[in-house]
Amino acid sequence: MLPGAPHLVRNGAGTLTLDGLALADLAREFGSPLYVYSQQAMLDALAPYQRALAGRRHQICYAMKANSNLAVLQTFARAGCGLDIVSGGELLRAQAAGVPGEHIVFSGVGKTPAEMRAALQYGVRCFNVESLPELDTLSAEAVAQGRRAPVSLRVNPDVDAGTHPYISTGLRDNKFGVPHDAARAAYRHAASLPGLEVVGIDCHIGSQITQIAPYLDALDRLLDLVEALADDGIPLHHIDVGGGLGIRYADEDPPAADALIAQLLQRLDARGHGQRELLMEPGRSLVGNAGVLLTQVQVLKPGPSKNFCIVDAAMNDLVRPAMYEAWMAIEACQARPGPATTWDVVGPVCESGDWIGRERALAVQPGDVLAVLSAGAYGMAMASNYNTRPRAAEVLIVGGQPQLVREREQVAQLFAGERLLA
Ligand code: LLP
């Protein structure tokens, strides 16, 4: 079964479809490279989170860094989600999508005073604070506005999420969060500051996590603190367990969101914390398998040791393979009869690191359209303009109809802000 199924299906005629639409047709209509997402696949990924949390005090804050297109934000906001943001830019996007402040948590290890001011003005529900200096700065900014900033401390629980080192965030050596053994003192400091109101605790231990155990370990570490802080007279209202649930790119077998949540709730209940509000910040698991990147084959270049299939998407469009050696499935949008050849699927950017997939068996000809699967998360969101390449367009399929939700960037836009020497 393809990652992305049941929305992504190859029909009897060998045509790859998303929500019943032939992907090659979409590439012809909207151009290539092109990101295409299924709104229904996003909602279906959200459903097990909502089902498992129904009847509990909770808020799901979609981590918009995974895919911050305004139409995607609207999709989750209309479905009842809040947002996890990490920059002033994401705050403005959230505003543009009409997401109210009380549904937003603000994470990030290096918030600037200007970002804090903007978020305070917008009335975000919680600042997830990562250091003592950040507490002091935030308090001062809040006092200057005559407000109190709601804060949670991001605690680094020092658990190994068992994922790629670049996307593991809950280990002692990571830059993130307040060390577990320093958190109690940090909370006391926070509670003493005039501009802060301590409301919760949070953690985020990594991304593309495929096991439940690290979540339970992290939750236990947080609950130890919650209990110690209650003794200190600092009650915490919510517990935010972060994001990080993995998806299937190849043969991974991550737990379903409802299975994960059932175990988290069981642990909360067992330790007498069932009444506390649970926050979650999923990103990848809500959008990753809801999207594909379409790219057209430009040149086939068989060689003595390797065969190269050169496509019109590159590391600037999708950096995950180059950056993390991530494996993402690649499928021809229209199957061809005949034998497959082994290709390295690469982009036109001037670096050997510019590859999308290595040693893939594909039957392709120039002009064919390929789909890179599981590209809904950290695809377009990490795209750049390297080699002065305009970023791709984005299409969201809504109710079976393709909607252009981001125009293709024009080259002239890329240097419009630059100035020639006098
Ligand atoms: N909350 C916080 C504070 C985070 O730092 C992240 C992701 C999330 C939530 C969402 O995590 P998710 O559910 O998406 O795993 N670019 C990398 C992934 C980086 C994740 C960074 N933090 C990739 O393409 O694999």
Short mmCIF file of C-alpha atoms and ligand atoms in Angstrom, two decimals:
data_model
loop_
_atom_site.label_atom_id
_atom_site.label_comp_id
_atom_site.label_asym_id
_atom_site.label_seq_id
_atom_site.Cartn_x
_atom_site.Cartn_y
_atom_site.Cartn_z
CA MET A 1 0.00 0.00 0.00
CA LEU A 2 1.32 3.46 -0.88
CA PRO A 3 2.04 5.91 1.93
CA GLY A 4 -0.86 8.32 1.56
CA ALA A 5 -3.41 5.61 0.84
CA PRO A 6 -6.41 5.47 0.86
CA HIS A 7 -6.38 8.97 -0.63
CA LEU A 8 -3.44 8.17 -2.88
CA VAL A 9 -4.34 5.30 -5.20
CA ARG A 10 -3.04 3.83 -8.45
CA ASN A 11 -6.11 2.91 -10.48
CA GLY A 12 -6.57 -0.02 -12.85
CA ALA A 13 -5.26 2.04 -15.78
CA GLY A 14 -1.97 2.61 -13.94
CA THR A 15 -2.81 6.27 -13.22
CA LEU A 16 -1.73 7.65 -9.85
CA THR A 17 -4.58 9.62 -8.28
CA LEU A 18 -5.09 11.75 -5.19
CA ASP A 19 -8.72 11.96 -4.09
CA GLY A 20 -9.60 10.54 -7.48
CA LEU A 21 -7.75 13.22 -9.49
CA ALA A 22 -5.00 12.14 -11.88
CA LEU A 23 -1.81 13.76 -10.62
CA ALA A 24 -0.23 14.03 -14.07
CA ASP A 25 -3.26 16.09 -15.19
CA LEU A 26 -2.75 18.46 -12.25
CA ALA A 27 0.90 18.93 -13.22
CA ARG A 28 -0.21 19.76 -16.78
CA GLU A 29 -2.84 22.22 -15.52
CA PHE A 30 -0.84 23.97 -12.79
CA GLY A 31 2.74 23.40 -13.97
CA SER A 32 5.69 21.60 -12.44
CA PRO A 33 7.14 21.30 -9.88
CA LEU A 34 3.90 21.34 -7.93
CA TYR A 35 2.86 20.46 -4.40
CA VAL A 36 -0.58 18.85 -4.21
CA TYR A 37 -2.37 18.14 -0.94
CA SER A 38 -5.64 16.43 -0.04
CA GLN A 39 -7.68 18.33 2.50
CA GLN A 40 -9.63 15.18 3.30
CA ALA A 41 -6.40 13.30 4.05
CA MET A 42 -5.46 16.05 6.53
CA LEU A 43 -8.85 15.81 8.24
CA ASP A 44 -8.62 12.03 8.30
CA ALA A 45 -5.21 12.29 9.98
CA LEU A 46 -6.68 14.66 12.56
CA ALA A 47 -9.69 12.47 13.32
CA PRO A 48 -7.94 9.90 15.56
CA TYR A 49 -6.47 12.71 17.65
CA GLN A 50 -9.90 14.23 18.10
CA ARG A 51 -11.62 10.91 18.73
CA ALA A 52 -9.14 9.91 21.41
CA LEU A 53 -9.32 13.29 23.16
CA ALA A 54 -13.10 13.68 22.99
CA GLY A 55 -14.62 14.30 26.40
CA ARG A 56 -11.26 15.43 27.81
CA ARG A 57 -10.07 18.98 28.33
CA HIS A 58 -7.64 19.35 25.47
CA GLN A 59 -6.35 21.49 22.65
CA ILE A 60 -4.63 20.25 19.52
CA CYS A 61 -2.23 22.94 18.32
CA TYR A 62 -1.18 22.08 14.78
CA ALA A 63 2.59 22.75 14.49
CA MET A 64 2.36 24.99 11.48
CA LYS A 65 6.07 24.82 10.71
CA ALA A 66 5.30 21.52 8.96
CA ASN A 67 3.15 23.22 6.32
CA SER A 68 2.17 26.82 6.83
CA ASN A 69 0.07 27.48 3.73
CA LEU A 70 -2.84 29.70 4.75
CA ALA A 71 -5.42 27.30 3.31
CA VAL A 72 -3.91 24.47 5.34
CA LEU A 73 -4.10 26.62 8.48
CA GLN A 74 -7.73 27.41 7.71
CA THR A 75 -8.42 23.71 7.25
CA PHE A 76 -7.20 22.88 10.74
CA ALA A 77 -8.66 25.98 12.35
CA ARG A 78 -12.12 25.19 10.95
CA ALA A 79 -11.73 21.65 12.29
CA GLY A 80 -11.26 23.09 15.78
CA CYS A 81 -7.47 23.11 16.07
CA GLY A 82 -5.24 25.78 17.49
CA LEU A 83 -1.69 26.39 16.29
CA ASP A 84 1.84 25.98 17.58
CA ILE A 85 3.93 28.84 16.19
CA VAL A 86 7.68 29.49 16.37
CA SER A 87 8.22 32.95 14.90
CA GLY A 88 6.74 36.38 14.36
CA GLY A 89 6.25 35.36 10.75
CA GLU A 90 4.17 32.36 11.74
CA LEU A 91 2.16 34.63 14.05
CA LEU A 92 1.29 36.85 11.08
CA ARG A 93 0.31 33.83 9.01
CA ALA A 94 -1.90 32.60 11.86
CA GLN A 95 -3.52 36.03 12.02
CA ALA A 96 -4.01 36.08 8.24
CA ALA A 97 -5.74 32.71 8.47
CA GLY A 98 -8.02 34.09 11.20
CA VAL A 99 -6.77 31.96 14.08
CA PRO A 100 -7.46 33.74 17.39
CA GLY A 101 -4.72 34.25 19.96
CA GLU A 102 -6.36 32.09 22.58
CA HIS A 103 -5.79 29.10 20.29
CA ILE A 104 -2.07 29.73 19.80
CA VAL A 105 0.96 28.52 21.72
CA PHE A 106 4.29 30.17 20.94
CA SER A 107 7.29 27.83 21.03
CA GLY A 108 10.91 28.44 20.09
CA VAL A 109 14.31 28.76 21.66
CA GLY A 110 15.16 32.28 20.48
CA LYS A 111 12.11 34.53 20.53
CA THR A 112 13.05 38.17 20.03
CA PRO A 113 11.57 40.96 22.17
CA ALA A 114 9.71 42.22 19.08
CA GLU A 115 8.18 38.78 18.55
CA MET A 116 7.19 38.64 22.21
CA ARG A 117 5.54 42.07 21.96
CA ALA A 118 3.55 41.08 18.89
CA ALA A 119 2.41 37.82 20.47
CA LEU A 120 1.45 39.56 23.72
CA GLN A 121 -0.60 42.08 21.78
CA TYR A 122 -2.32 39.30 19.88
CA GLY A 123 -3.08 37.57 23.18
CA VAL A 124 -1.56 34.15 22.56
CA ARG A 125 -2.73 31.49 24.96
CA CYS A 126 0.75 30.46 26.12
CA PHE A 127 4.45 31.16 25.64
CA ASN A 128 6.47 27.97 25.79
CA VAL A 129 9.60 29.41 27.39
CA GLU A 130 12.99 27.75 26.99
CA SER A 131 15.43 29.65 29.25
CA LEU A 132 15.77 31.88 32.30
CA PRO A 133 16.75 34.97 30.28
CA GLU A 134 13.65 34.46 28.14
CA LEU A 135 11.51 34.51 31.31
CA ASP A 136 13.05 37.84 32.35
CA THR A 137 12.67 39.45 28.95
CA LEU A 138 9.10 38.24 28.53
CA SER A 139 8.14 39.49 31.98
CA ALA A 140 9.60 42.93 31.23
CA GLU A 141 7.78 43.12 27.90
CA ALA A 142 4.50 42.11 29.52
CA VAL A 143 4.88 44.66 32.32
CA ALA A 144 5.55 47.37 29.72
CA GLN A 145 2.21 46.46 28.08
CA GLY A 146 0.41 46.29 31.42
CA ARG A 147 -0.23 42.57 30.90
CA ARG A 148 0.78 39.24 32.33
CA ALA A 149 2.18 36.73 29.89
CA PRO A 150 0.86 33.17 30.26
CA VAL A 151 3.88 30.86 30.39
CA SER A 152 4.78 27.23 30.32
CA LEU A 153 8.35 26.00 30.62
CA ARG A 154 9.62 23.70 27.96
CA VAL A 155 11.34 21.05 29.99
CA ASN A 156 14.02 18.95 28.42
CA PRO A 157 13.24 15.54 29.91
CA ASP A 158 16.47 13.94 28.62
CA VAL A 159 14.77 11.00 26.95
CA ASP A 160 15.93 9.44 23.71
CA ALA A 161 13.17 9.57 21.12
CA GLY A 162 15.15 7.18 18.94
CA THR A 163 15.02 9.37 15.85
CA HIS A 164 17.47 11.15 13.53
CA PRO A 165 19.99 13.27 15.52
CA TYR A 166 18.98 16.46 13.66
CA ILE A 167 15.33 16.07 14.67
CA SER A 168 15.80 14.67 18.16
CA THR A 169 15.18 17.49 20.59
CA GLY A 170 14.68 16.06 24.07
CA LEU A 171 18.21 14.99 24.92
CA ARG A 172 20.46 16.72 27.43
CA ASP A 173 22.83 17.83 24.65
CA ASN A 174 20.12 19.50 22.56
CA LYS A 175 19.75 23.27 22.62
CA PHE A 176 16.10 23.00 23.56
CA GLY A 177 14.28 23.54 26.81
CA VAL A 178 15.23 23.89 30.45
CA PRO A 179 17.07 20.87 31.86
CA HIS A 180 14.79 18.71 33.96
CA ASP A 181 16.88 19.13 37.10
CA ALA A 182 16.86 22.94 36.74
CA ALA A 183 13.16 23.25 35.96
CA ARG A 184 11.84 23.51 39.52
CA ALA A 185 14.07 26.50 40.29
CA ALA A 186 13.17 28.06 36.94
CA TYR A 187 9.47 27.76 37.76
CA ARG A 188 10.01 29.43 41.14
CA HIS A 189 11.78 32.24 39.33
CA ALA A 190 8.94 32.51 36.81
CA ALA A 191 6.35 32.63 39.59
CA SER A 192 8.24 35.50 41.23
CA LEU A 193 8.24 37.72 38.15
CA PRO A 194 5.56 40.44 37.96
CA GLY A 195 4.77 40.04 34.25
CA LEU A 196 4.25 36.30 34.15
CA GLU A 197 1.44 33.92 34.94
CA VAL A 198 2.56 30.31 35.16
CA VAL A 199 -0.04 28.14 33.45
CA GLY A 200 1.54 24.94 32.18
CA ILE A 201 4.43 22.70 31.33
CA ASP A 202 5.57 21.38 27.98
CA CYS A 203 8.12 19.26 26.20
CA HIS A 204 8.89 18.16 22.67
CA ILE A 205 11.27 15.26 22.44
CA GLY A 206 11.77 14.95 18.70
CA SER A 207 10.15 14.26 15.40
CA GLN A 208 9.29 11.17 13.34
CA ILE A 209 8.98 9.15 16.56
CA THR A 210 7.73 5.64 15.92
CA GLN A 211 7.37 4.32 19.47
CA ILE A 212 5.08 5.11 22.38
CA ALA A 213 7.61 4.44 25.15
CA PRO A 214 9.59 7.72 24.84
CA TYR A 215 6.34 9.68 25.17
CA LEU A 216 5.41 7.84 28.35
CA ASP A 217 8.91 8.36 29.77
CA ALA A 218 8.73 12.07 29.00
CA LEU A 219 5.22 12.35 30.48
CA ASP A 220 6.38 10.67 33.68
CA ARG A 221 9.26 13.12 33.95
CA LEU A 222 6.85 16.04 33.47
CA LEU A 223 4.41 14.67 36.05
CA ASP A 224 7.21 14.36 38.60
CA LEU A 225 7.74 18.08 38.16
CA VAL A 226 4.05 18.92 38.22
CA GLU A 227 3.80 17.18 41.58
CA ALA A 228 6.92 18.83 42.99
CA LEU A 229 5.68 22.23 41.84
CA ALA A 230 2.29 21.69 43.46
CA ASP A 231 4.20 21.24 46.73
CA ASP A 232 5.91 24.56 46.01
CA GLY A 233 2.51 26.24 45.62
CA ILE A 234 2.82 26.52 41.84
CA PRO A 235 -0.18 24.78 40.26
CA LEU A 236 0.02 23.94 36.57
CA HIS A 237 -3.18 23.79 34.56
CA HIS A 238 -2.09 22.17 31.33
CA ILE A 239 0.43 19.61 30.17
CA ASP A 240 1.69 19.91 26.60
CA VAL A 241 3.38 16.77 25.34
CA GLY A 242 4.56 18.35 22.09
CA GLY A 243 4.42 16.78 18.68
CA GLY A 244 6.64 14.28 17.01
CA LEU A 245 4.48 11.33 16.02
CA GLY A 246 5.99 9.70 12.94
CA ILE A 247 4.46 8.67 9.64
CA ARG A 248 5.17 5.89 7.18
CA TYR A 249 7.62 6.95 4.48
CA ALA A 250 8.85 3.44 3.67
CA ASP A 251 8.24 0.59 6.08
CA GLU A 252 8.01 2.46 9.38
CA ASP A 253 5.15 1.37 11.58
CA PRO A 254 4.37 4.28 13.93
CA PRO A 255 1.56 3.91 16.44
CA ALA A 256 -1.80 5.42 15.50
CA ALA A 257 -2.47 8.74 17.21
CA ASP A 258 -5.44 7.33 19.12
CA ALA A 259 -3.35 4.45 20.45
CA LEU A 260 -0.67 6.86 21.63
CA ILE A 261 -3.21 9.17 23.26
CA ALA A 262 -5.03 6.32 24.98
CA GLN A 263 -1.80 5.40 26.71
CA LEU A 264 -0.99 8.99 27.63
CA LEU A 265 -4.45 9.45 29.15
CA GLN A 266 -4.14 6.18 31.01
CA ARG A 267 -0.86 7.35 32.52
CA LEU A 268 -2.35 10.73 33.46
CA ASP A 269 -5.30 9.01 35.13
CA ALA A 270 -3.12 6.47 36.90
CA ARG A 271 -1.09 9.26 38.46
CA GLY A 272 -4.14 11.30 39.42
CA HIS A 273 -3.80 14.02 36.77
CA GLY A 274 -6.85 13.18 34.69
CA GLN A 275 -8.41 16.58 35.27
CA ARG A 276 -5.54 18.50 33.70
CA GLU A 277 -5.87 19.89 30.19
CA LEU A 278 -3.75 18.03 27.64
CA LEU A 279 -2.16 19.94 24.78
CA MET A 280 -0.51 18.38 21.76
CA GLU A 281 1.49 19.97 18.93
CA PRO A 282 1.45 17.53 16.03
CA GLY A 283 2.82 18.65 12.69
CA ARG A 284 4.10 15.92 10.39
CA SER A 285 1.50 13.33 11.35
CA LEU A 286 -1.35 15.67 10.28
CA VAL A 287 -0.01 16.68 6.86
CA GLY A 288 2.92 14.49 5.84
CA ASN A 289 1.03 11.79 4.01
CA ALA A 290 -1.61 14.22 2.74
CA GLY A 291 0.69 15.66 0.09
CA VAL A 292 2.96 14.89 -2.84
CA LEU A 293 5.51 16.83 -4.83
CA LEU A 294 5.02 16.47 -8.57
CA THR A 295 8.03 16.87 -10.83
CA GLN A 296 8.60 16.38 -14.54
CA VAL A 297 11.45 14.32 -15.95
CA GLN A 298 13.72 16.57 -18.00
CA VAL A 299 16.64 14.41 -19.10
CA LEU A 300 17.64 10.77 -18.75
CA LYS A 301 21.38 10.38 -18.42
CA PRO A 302 22.52 6.78 -18.23
CA GLY A 303 26.15 6.46 -17.12
CA PRO A 304 28.90 3.94 -16.54
CA SER A 305 28.26 3.50 -12.82
CA LYS A 306 24.99 5.35 -12.24
CA ASN A 307 21.95 6.34 -14.23
CA PHE A 308 20.60 9.81 -13.58
CA CYS A 309 16.99 10.81 -13.99
CA ILE A 310 17.11 14.60 -13.93
CA VAL A 311 13.83 16.19 -12.89
CA ASP A 312 12.66 19.79 -12.57
CA ALA A 313 12.35 19.71 -8.76
CA ALA A 314 15.50 20.08 -6.70
CA MET A 315 16.85 20.36 -3.18
CA ASN A 316 15.48 23.90 -3.04
CA ASP A 317 11.96 22.49 -3.48
CA LEU A 318 12.41 19.50 -1.18
CA VAL A 319 15.49 19.50 1.03
CA ARG A 320 14.72 16.50 3.25
CA PRO A 321 16.74 13.97 1.22
CA ALA A 322 19.79 16.25 0.98
CA MET A 323 19.55 17.41 4.58
CA TYR A 324 18.64 14.25 6.47
CA GLU A 325 19.27 11.58 3.84
CA ALA A 326 15.53 11.08 4.14
CA TRP A 327 14.02 8.32 2.03
CA MET A 328 10.82 9.35 0.32
CA ALA A 329 8.91 7.13 -2.10
CA ILE A 330 8.90 8.13 -5.77
CA GLU A 331 6.22 6.91 -8.14
CA ALA A 332 5.55 7.49 -11.82
CA CYS A 333 2.23 9.30 -12.19
CA GLN A 334 1.40 7.12 -15.18
CA ALA A 335 2.75 3.59 -15.14
CA ARG A 336 4.53 2.51 -18.34
CA PRO A 337 4.70 -1.03 -19.59
CA GLY A 338 8.14 -2.54 -19.90
CA PRO A 339 11.09 -3.07 -17.62
CA ALA A 340 12.19 -0.59 -14.99
CA THR A 341 15.71 0.88 -14.84
CA THR A 342 17.53 1.88 -11.67
CA TRP A 343 17.85 5.66 -11.51
CA ASP A 344 19.17 8.28 -9.14
CA VAL A 345 16.45 10.91 -9.26
CA VAL A 346 18.23 14.25 -9.03
CA GLY A 347 17.49 17.94 -9.53
CA PRO A 348 19.23 20.54 -11.69
CA VAL A 349 20.94 22.35 -8.79
CA CYS A 350 24.73 22.54 -9.00
CA GLU A 351 25.59 20.24 -6.10
CA SER A 352 26.03 16.51 -5.86
CA GLY A 353 23.93 16.70 -2.71
CA ASP A 354 20.98 17.68 -4.86
CA TRP A 355 19.14 14.40 -4.99
CA ILE A 356 15.57 13.36 -4.31
CA GLY A 357 15.93 9.59 -4.37
CA ARG A 358 18.75 7.17 -5.00
CA GLU A 359 18.66 3.83 -6.80
CA ARG A 360 14.98 3.82 -7.63
CA ALA A 361 13.54 1.33 -10.06
CA LEU A 362 11.37 3.32 -12.47
CA ALA A 363 10.13 2.96 -16.03
CA VAL A 364 10.27 6.58 -17.21
CA GLN A 365 10.72 8.73 -20.30
CA PRO A 366 11.48 12.46 -20.58
CA GLY A 367 8.29 14.45 -20.06
CA ASP A 368 6.82 11.95 -17.60
CA VAL A 369 5.60 13.25 -14.27
CA LEU A 370 6.87 11.69 -11.04
CA ALA A 371 5.33 12.04 -7.59
CA VAL A 372 7.46 12.23 -4.47
CA LEU A 373 5.20 10.85 -1.75
CA SER A 374 4.80 11.87 1.91
CA ALA A 375 5.83 15.41 0.97
CA GLY A 376 3.03 17.29 2.76
CA ALA A 377 5.22 18.03 5.80
CA TYR A 378 8.50 19.95 5.77
CA GLY A 379 8.42 20.11 1.98
CA MET A 380 7.22 23.50 0.78
CA ALA A 381 7.76 24.84 4.30
CA MET A 382 11.53 24.33 3.92
CA ALA A 383 11.78 25.36 0.27
CA SER A 384 14.34 27.99 -0.69
CA ASN A 385 15.40 30.01 -3.70
CA TYR A 386 18.85 28.51 -4.10
CA ASN A 387 20.12 28.84 -7.69
CA THR A 388 17.52 31.63 -8.10
CA ARG A 389 14.80 29.05 -8.48
CA PRO A 390 11.29 30.31 -7.84
CA ARG A 391 9.33 28.22 -5.38
CA ALA A 392 6.67 25.82 -6.60
CA ALA A 393 2.92 26.37 -6.65
CA GLU A 394 0.61 24.58 -4.20
CA VAL A 395 -2.77 23.00 -4.88
CA LEU A 396 -5.20 21.81 -2.20
CA ILE A 397 -7.88 19.36 -3.23
CA VAL A 398 -11.09 20.42 -1.46
CA GLY A 399 -14.22 18.35 -1.91
CA GLY A 400 -12.73 16.68 -4.98
CA GLN A 401 -11.83 19.99 -6.66
CA PRO A 402 -8.25 21.27 -7.05
CA GLN A 403 -7.76 24.77 -5.69
CA LEU A 404 -4.61 26.77 -6.34
CA VAL A 405 -3.66 27.89 -2.82
CA ARG A 406 -0.28 29.38 -3.66
CA GLU A 407 0.79 30.85 -6.97
CA ARG A 408 4.06 29.82 -8.49
CA GLU A 409 6.72 32.35 -7.54
CA GLN A 410 8.01 34.55 -10.39
CA VAL A 411 11.75 34.97 -10.87
CA ALA A 412 11.37 38.77 -10.84
CA GLN A 413 10.03 38.54 -7.26
CA LEU A 414 13.27 36.91 -6.17
CA PHE A 415 15.47 39.95 -6.70
CA ALA A 416 12.85 42.69 -6.52
CA GLY A 417 14.27 43.84 -3.17
CA GLU A 418 17.88 43.99 -4.34
CA ARG A 419 19.63 47.19 -5.38
CA LEU A 420 22.16 47.75 -8.15
CA LEU A 421 25.24 49.75 -7.22
CA ALA A 422 25.03 53.45 -8.01
N1 LLP B 1 6.45 21.35 18.59
C1 LLP B 1 7.73 21.79 18.58
C2 LLP B 1 8.19 22.66 19.67
C3 LLP B 1 8.60 21.42 17.54
O1 LLP B 1 9.86 21.85 17.54
C4 LLP B 1 8.12 20.59 16.48
C5 LLP B 1 8.99 20.21 15.37
C6 LLP B 1 6.77 20.18 16.53
C7 LLP B 1 5.97 20.56 17.60
C8 LLP B 1 6.16 19.30 15.46
O2 LLP B 1 6.78 18.07 15.36
P1 LLP B 1 6.20 16.96 14.36
O3 LLP B 1 4.86 16.53 14.87
O4 LLP B 1 6.08 17.58 13.03
O5 LLP B 1 7.20 15.90 14.39
N2 LLP B 1 12.35 19.36 9.27
C9 LLP B 1 12.39 18.07 9.91
C10 LLP B 1 11.50 18.04 11.14
C11 LLP B 1 11.83 19.09 12.17
C12 LLP B 1 10.90 19.10 13.36
C13 LLP B 1 11.16 20.27 14.24
N3 LLP B 1 10.23 20.47 15.33
C14 LLP B 1 12.03 17.01 8.90
O6 LLP B 1 11.79 17.34 7.73
O7 LLP B 1 12.02 15.82 9.21
#
